[in-house]
mmCIF file of C-alpha atoms in Angstrom:
data_model
loop_
_atom_site.group_PDB
_atom_site.id
_atom_site.type_symbol
_atom_site.label_atom_id
_atom_site.label_comp_id
_atom_site.label_asym_id
_atom_site.label_seq_id
_atom_site.Cartn_x
_atom_site.Cartn_y
_atom_site.Cartn_z
ATOM 1 C CA ASP Q 15 97.453 126.946 98.176
ATOM 2 C CA THR Q 16 97.468 125.085 101.464
ATOM 3 C CA ALA Q 17 94.209 123.197 101.924
ATOM 4 C CA VAL Q 18 94.291 122.866 105.715
ATOM 5 C CA SER Q 19 96.634 125.117 107.638
ATOM 6 C CA GLN Q 20 97.502 125.262 111.295
ATOM 7 C CA THR Q 21 99.378 127.811 113.364
ATOM 8 C CA PRO Q 22 101.709 127.630 115.079
ATOM 9 C CA LYS Q 23 103.710 124.636 113.868
ATOM 10 C CA TYR Q 24 105.612 124.411 117.140
ATOM 11 C CA LEU Q 25 104.475 125.549 120.553
ATOM 12 C CA VAL Q 26 106.628 125.356 123.659
ATOM 13 C CA THR Q 27 105.123 126.591 126.897
ATOM 14 C CA GLN Q 28 105.126 126.216 130.647
ATOM 15 C CA MET Q 29 102.683 124.214 132.711
ATOM 16 C CA GLY Q 30 99.658 126.197 133.764
ATOM 17 C CA ASN Q 31 99.647 128.487 130.745
ATOM 18 C CA ASP Q 32 96.723 128.947 128.364
ATOM 19 C CA LYS Q 33 97.335 128.561 124.640
ATOM 20 C CA SER Q 34 95.427 128.415 121.371
ATOM 21 C CA ILE Q 35 96.035 126.635 118.097
ATOM 22 C CA LYS Q 36 94.387 127.943 114.966
ATOM 23 C CA CYS Q 37 93.113 125.946 112.018
ATOM 24 C CA GLU Q 38 91.770 127.090 108.685
ATOM 25 C CA GLN Q 39 90.582 125.146 105.658
ATOM 26 C CA ASN Q 40 89.924 126.555 102.211
ATOM 27 C CA LEU Q 41 88.303 123.432 100.772
ATOM 28 C CA GLY Q 42 84.716 124.436 101.430
ATOM 29 C CA HIS Q 43 84.255 121.429 103.720
ATOM 30 C CA ASP Q 44 81.419 121.355 106.211
ATOM 31 C CA THR Q 45 83.050 119.329 108.974
ATOM 32 C CA MET Q 46 86.274 120.012 110.857
ATOM 33 C CA TYR Q 47 88.088 117.920 113.460
ATOM 34 C CA TRP Q 48 90.802 118.065 116.066
ATOM 35 C CA TYR Q 49 92.987 115.054 116.780
ATOM 36 C CA LYS Q 50 95.701 114.408 119.342
ATOM 37 C CA GLN Q 51 98.603 112.146 118.359
ATOM 38 C CA ASP Q 52 100.791 110.971 121.209
ATOM 39 C CA SER Q 53 104.388 109.805 121.155
ATOM 40 C CA LYS Q 54 103.276 106.279 120.210
ATOM 41 C CA LYS Q 55 101.455 107.677 117.175
ATOM 42 C CA PHE Q 56 98.025 106.829 118.585
ATOM 43 C CA LEU Q 57 95.501 109.126 116.962
ATOM 44 C CA LYS Q 58 92.609 110.201 119.142
ATOM 45 C CA ILE Q 59 89.721 112.293 117.923
ATOM 46 C CA MET Q 60 88.973 115.157 120.272
ATOM 47 C CA PHE Q 61 86.251 117.195 118.609
ATOM 48 C CA SER Q 62 84.436 117.679 115.378
ATOM 49 C CA TYR Q 63 82.289 120.522 114.180
ATOM 50 C CA ASN Q 64 79.664 120.365 111.456
ATOM 51 C CA ASN Q 65 78.178 123.618 110.285
ATOM 52 C CA LYS Q 66 79.224 125.340 113.482
ATOM 53 C CA GLU Q 67 77.660 122.690 115.683
ATOM 54 C CA LEU Q 68 79.666 120.406 117.929
ATOM 55 C CA ILE Q 69 78.614 116.890 116.974
ATOM 56 C CA ILE Q 70 81.316 114.765 118.554
ATOM 57 C CA ASN Q 71 82.874 115.503 121.869
ATOM 58 C CA GLU Q 72 85.062 112.661 123.056
ATOM 59 C CA THR Q 73 86.034 112.334 126.700
ATOM 60 C CA VAL Q 74 88.628 115.044 126.750
ATOM 61 C CA PRO Q 75 89.246 117.330 129.736
ATOM 62 C CA ASN Q 76 87.138 120.457 129.751
ATOM 63 C CA ARG Q 77 90.383 122.430 129.729
ATOM 64 C CA PHE Q 78 90.189 121.874 125.979
ATOM 65 C CA SER Q 79 87.613 123.950 124.152
ATOM 66 C CA PRO Q 80 87.027 124.155 120.416
ATOM 67 C CA LYS Q 81 85.906 127.428 118.956
ATOM 68 C CA SER Q 82 84.540 127.789 115.437
ATOM 69 C CA PRO Q 83 83.908 131.356 114.300
ATOM 70 C CA ASP Q 84 82.813 130.126 110.870
ATOM 71 C CA LYS Q 85 82.811 127.019 108.672
ATOM 72 C CA ALA Q 86 86.388 127.562 107.568
ATOM 73 C CA HIS Q 87 87.931 127.819 111.019
ATOM 74 C CA LEU Q 88 88.154 125.575 114.055
ATOM 75 C CA ASN Q 89 90.470 126.779 116.772
ATOM 76 C CA LEU Q 90 91.544 124.818 119.830
ATOM 77 C CA HIS Q 91 91.979 126.592 123.135
ATOM 78 C CA ILE Q 92 93.696 124.861 126.021
ATOM 79 C CA ASN Q 93 93.589 126.150 129.587
ATOM 80 C CA SER Q 94 95.991 125.302 132.405
ATOM 81 C CA LEU Q 95 98.329 123.212 130.289
ATOM 82 C CA GLU Q 96 99.684 119.999 131.816
ATOM 83 C CA LEU Q 97 102.716 117.880 130.979
ATOM 84 C CA GLY Q 98 100.451 115.188 129.555
ATOM 85 C CA ASP Q 99 99.108 117.590 126.976
ATOM 86 C CA SER Q 100 102.419 117.379 125.113
ATOM 87 C CA ALA Q 101 101.618 115.834 121.731
ATOM 88 C CA VAL Q 102 101.078 116.657 118.104
ATOM 89 C CA TYR Q 103 97.652 118.129 117.414
ATOM 90 C CA PHE Q 104 96.183 117.727 113.963
ATOM 91 C CA CYS Q 105 93.294 119.614 112.476
ATOM 92 C CA ALA Q 106 91.345 117.989 109.660
ATOM 93 C CA SER Q 107 88.325 118.706 107.507
ATOM 94 C CA SER Q 108 85.938 116.720 105.343
ATOM 95 C CA ILE Q 109 82.645 116.813 103.554
ATOM 96 C CA ARG Q 110 80.439 114.908 105.972
ATOM 97 C CA GLY Q 111 81.877 111.391 106.325
ATOM 98 C CA ASP Q 112 84.161 111.430 103.298
ATOM 99 C CA THR Q 113 87.943 111.697 103.134
ATOM 100 C CA GLN Q 114 89.596 113.775 105.814
ATOM 101 C CA TYR Q 115 92.232 116.285 104.825
ATOM 102 C CA PHE Q 116 94.765 116.888 107.553
ATOM 103 C CA GLY Q 117 96.755 119.941 108.450
ATOM 104 C CA PRO Q 118 100.518 119.805 109.012
ATOM 105 C CA GLY Q 119 100.163 119.440 112.773
ATOM 106 C CA THR Q 120 101.159 121.507 115.785
ATOM 107 C CA ARG Q 121 103.797 120.024 118.062
ATOM 108 C CA LEU Q 122 102.974 121.136 121.591
ATOM 109 C CA THR Q 123 105.611 120.765 124.284
ATOM 110 C CA VAL Q 124 104.681 121.551 127.860
ATOM 111 C CA LEU Q 125 107.634 122.082 130.192
ATOM 112 C CA ALA H 5 81.254 100.529 121.057
ATOM 113 C CA GLN H 6 82.744 100.641 117.620
ATOM 114 C CA SER H 7 86.424 99.858 117.339
ATOM 115 C CA VAL H 8 89.101 99.371 114.721
ATOM 116 C CA SER H 9 91.906 96.863 115.212
ATOM 117 C CA GLN H 10 95.194 96.799 113.403
ATOM 118 C CA HIS H 11 96.952 93.605 114.335
ATOM 119 C CA ASN H 12 100.454 94.460 113.221
ATOM 120 C CA HIS H 13 102.013 97.266 115.199
ATOM 121 C CA HIS H 14 105.466 97.060 113.639
ATOM 122 C CA VAL H 15 106.369 95.492 110.326
ATOM 123 C CA ILE H 16 109.858 95.303 108.851
ATOM 124 C CA LEU H 17 110.283 94.228 105.247
ATOM 125 C CA SER H 18 112.993 94.227 102.650
ATOM 126 C CA GLU H 19 112.457 96.069 99.397
ATOM 127 C CA ALA H 20 110.424 94.114 96.830
ATOM 128 C CA ALA H 21 108.722 92.055 99.530
ATOM 129 C CA SER H 22 104.943 91.841 99.515
ATOM 130 C CA LEU H 23 102.920 93.647 102.149
ATOM 131 C CA GLU H 24 99.639 92.906 103.833
ATOM 132 C CA LEU H 25 98.394 94.929 106.794
ATOM 133 C CA GLY H 26 95.347 93.747 108.655
ATOM 134 C CA CYS H 27 92.395 95.874 109.707
ATOM 135 C CA ASN H 28 89.224 94.680 111.395
ATOM 136 C CA TYR H 29 86.350 96.756 112.659
ATOM 137 C CA SER H 30 83.444 96.096 114.907
ATOM 138 C CA TYR H 31 80.255 97.633 113.598
ATOM 139 C CA GLY H 32 77.335 95.906 112.000
ATOM 140 C CA GLY H 33 75.912 98.776 109.997
ATOM 141 C CA THR H 34 76.968 100.642 106.911
ATOM 142 C CA VAL H 35 80.546 101.856 107.017
ATOM 143 C CA ASN H 36 82.935 103.860 104.945
ATOM 144 C CA LEU H 37 86.474 102.479 105.103
ATOM 145 C CA PHE H 38 89.786 104.263 104.660
ATOM 146 C CA TRP H 39 93.512 103.725 104.757
ATOM 147 C CA TYR H 40 95.695 106.722 105.510
ATOM 148 C CA VAL H 41 99.469 106.985 105.428
ATOM 149 C CA GLN H 42 101.713 109.223 107.503
ATOM 150 C CA TYR H 43 105.260 109.596 106.185
ATOM 151 C CA PRO H 44 107.916 110.546 108.753
ATOM 152 C CA GLY H 45 107.393 114.084 109.976
ATOM 153 C CA GLN H 46 104.329 114.620 107.832
ATOM 154 C CA HIS H 47 100.575 114.706 108.213
ATOM 155 C CA LEU H 48 98.143 111.930 107.339
ATOM 156 C CA GLN H 49 97.010 111.598 103.751
ATOM 157 C CA LEU H 50 94.567 109.287 102.045
ATOM 158 C CA LEU H 51 95.805 106.090 100.402
ATOM 159 C CA LEU H 52 92.452 104.683 99.388
ATOM 160 C CA LYS H 53 88.847 104.375 100.442
ATOM 161 C CA TYR H 54 85.842 102.123 100.066
ATOM 162 C CA PHE H 55 82.244 103.256 100.174
ATOM 163 C CA SER H 56 80.419 100.709 98.024
ATOM 164 C CA GLY H 57 80.719 98.633 94.850
ATOM 165 C CA ASP H 58 83.746 96.527 93.936
ATOM 166 C CA PRO H 59 85.231 95.364 97.246
ATOM 167 C CA LEU H 60 88.732 95.481 95.801
ATOM 168 C CA VAL H 61 89.834 99.094 95.687
ATOM 169 C CA LYS H 62 93.012 100.522 94.298
ATOM 170 C CA GLY H 63 94.772 103.519 95.701
ATOM 171 C CA ILE H 64 97.831 105.584 95.104
ATOM 172 C CA LYS H 65 101.389 104.250 94.820
ATOM 173 C CA GLY H 66 100.344 100.711 93.969
ATOM 174 C CA PHE H 67 98.355 100.037 97.142
ATOM 175 C CA GLU H 68 95.088 98.149 97.153
ATOM 176 C CA ALA H 69 92.673 96.958 99.800
ATOM 177 C CA GLU H 70 89.939 94.357 99.921
ATOM 178 C CA PHE H 71 86.716 94.759 101.855
ATOM 179 C CA ILE H 72 85.393 91.447 103.156
ATOM 180 C CA LYS H 73 82.078 92.180 104.772
ATOM 181 C CA SER H 74 81.657 88.761 106.377
ATOM 182 C CA LYS H 75 84.985 89.166 108.145
ATOM 183 C CA PHE H 76 84.580 92.862 108.966
ATOM 184 C CA SER H 77 87.989 93.337 107.417
ATOM 185 C CA PHE H 78 89.669 95.841 105.122
ATOM 186 C CA ASN H 79 93.238 94.665 104.635
ATOM 187 C CA LEU H 80 95.831 96.734 102.813
ATOM 188 C CA ARG H 81 98.175 95.133 100.299
ATOM 189 C CA LYS H 82 101.058 95.997 98.030
ATOM 190 C CA PRO H 83 102.815 93.399 95.866
ATOM 191 C CA SER H 84 106.273 94.949 96.097
ATOM 192 C CA VAL H 85 107.232 97.560 98.671
ATOM 193 C CA GLN H 86 109.819 100.266 98.229
ATOM 194 C CA TRP H 87 112.047 102.025 100.724
ATOM 195 C CA SER H 88 109.880 105.124 100.289
ATOM 196 C CA ASP H 89 106.886 103.220 101.692
ATOM 197 C CA THR H 90 108.410 103.491 105.159
ATOM 198 C CA ALA H 91 105.644 105.187 107.111
ATOM 199 C CA GLU H 92 102.828 104.782 109.627
ATOM 200 C CA TYR H 93 99.625 103.312 108.188
ATOM 201 C CA PHE H 94 96.226 103.939 109.720
ATOM 202 C CA CYS H 95 92.980 102.164 109.012
ATOM 203 C CA ALA H 96 89.868 104.251 109.666
ATOM 204 C CA VAL H 97 86.165 103.596 109.711
ATOM 205 C CA ASN H 98 83.329 106.048 109.457
ATOM 206 C CA ALA H 99 80.623 104.185 111.273
ATOM 207 C CA ASP H 100 77.047 104.738 110.216
ATOM 208 C CA PRO H 101 77.738 107.558 107.747
ATOM 209 C CA ILE H 102 74.128 107.693 106.623
ATOM 210 C CA SER H 103 72.915 108.855 110.004
ATOM 211 C CA GLY H 104 75.075 111.907 109.819
ATOM 212 C CA THR H 105 77.029 111.373 113.009
ATOM 213 C CA TYR H 106 80.299 111.360 111.062
ATOM 214 C CA LYS H 107 81.949 109.260 113.705
ATOM 215 C CA TYR H 108 85.443 108.572 112.517
ATOM 216 C CA ILE H 109 87.408 105.866 114.284
ATOM 217 C CA PHE H 110 91.084 105.319 113.615
ATOM 218 C CA GLY H 111 93.053 102.184 114.309
ATOM 219 C CA THR H 112 96.204 102.328 116.393
ATOM 220 C CA GLY H 113 98.421 102.366 113.340
ATOM 221 C CA THR H 114 101.072 100.059 111.872
ATOM 222 C CA ARG H 115 104.637 101.255 111.582
ATOM 223 C CA LEU H 116 106.203 99.906 108.398
ATOM 224 C CA LYS H 117 109.938 99.999 107.907
ATOM 225 C CA VAL H 118 111.311 98.969 104.545
ATOM 226 C CA LEU H 119 114.975 98.066 104.415
ATOM 227 C CA ALA H 120 116.868 99.073 101.303
#
């Protein structure tokens, strides 16, 4: 069983479009995260959710919005996609501040 | 603001060479410390972690790390690297875990290439 899953794995889209990436964890963790990894492999935390409450919101554009329907899911919605949004997006989960378990990543390409 | 510094951005070693990757953080309170590895084309996975107790921690695949509180450091070591250790290595700090803010900070990563 996959612990943290993301869909889709690859996403190619045009500038200006709106897209969503889904994330699900079956580990029973209480905290979920979204990270952006750029071409230089820098890993930047975007959001985290603990028990359905946003507890970290780094300085990301408000075109990005996390949505958590329940503890097992944290989806990422992106409006008006820009070229600079091209990156690999990783979802992760943990129990509070313990080890993070990462999903396989979603490679987003904005044309 | 808290930060995590990894001094080596690119490291190239021959097989059987010894490895040490530096990691320093800036935070004076209680921290949880982690090293993650990202193999080519894969997601990050945990190598080892330190929460408390013996400052020398051992992880998977022969890796170990030493927490030196006075130096705010958590360096990663391996006595003899293998070609399969080629990967990106990330140091991470969970600053002030007791408060419940769960603020994870990752370093910029070190790209290790091991030559066969």
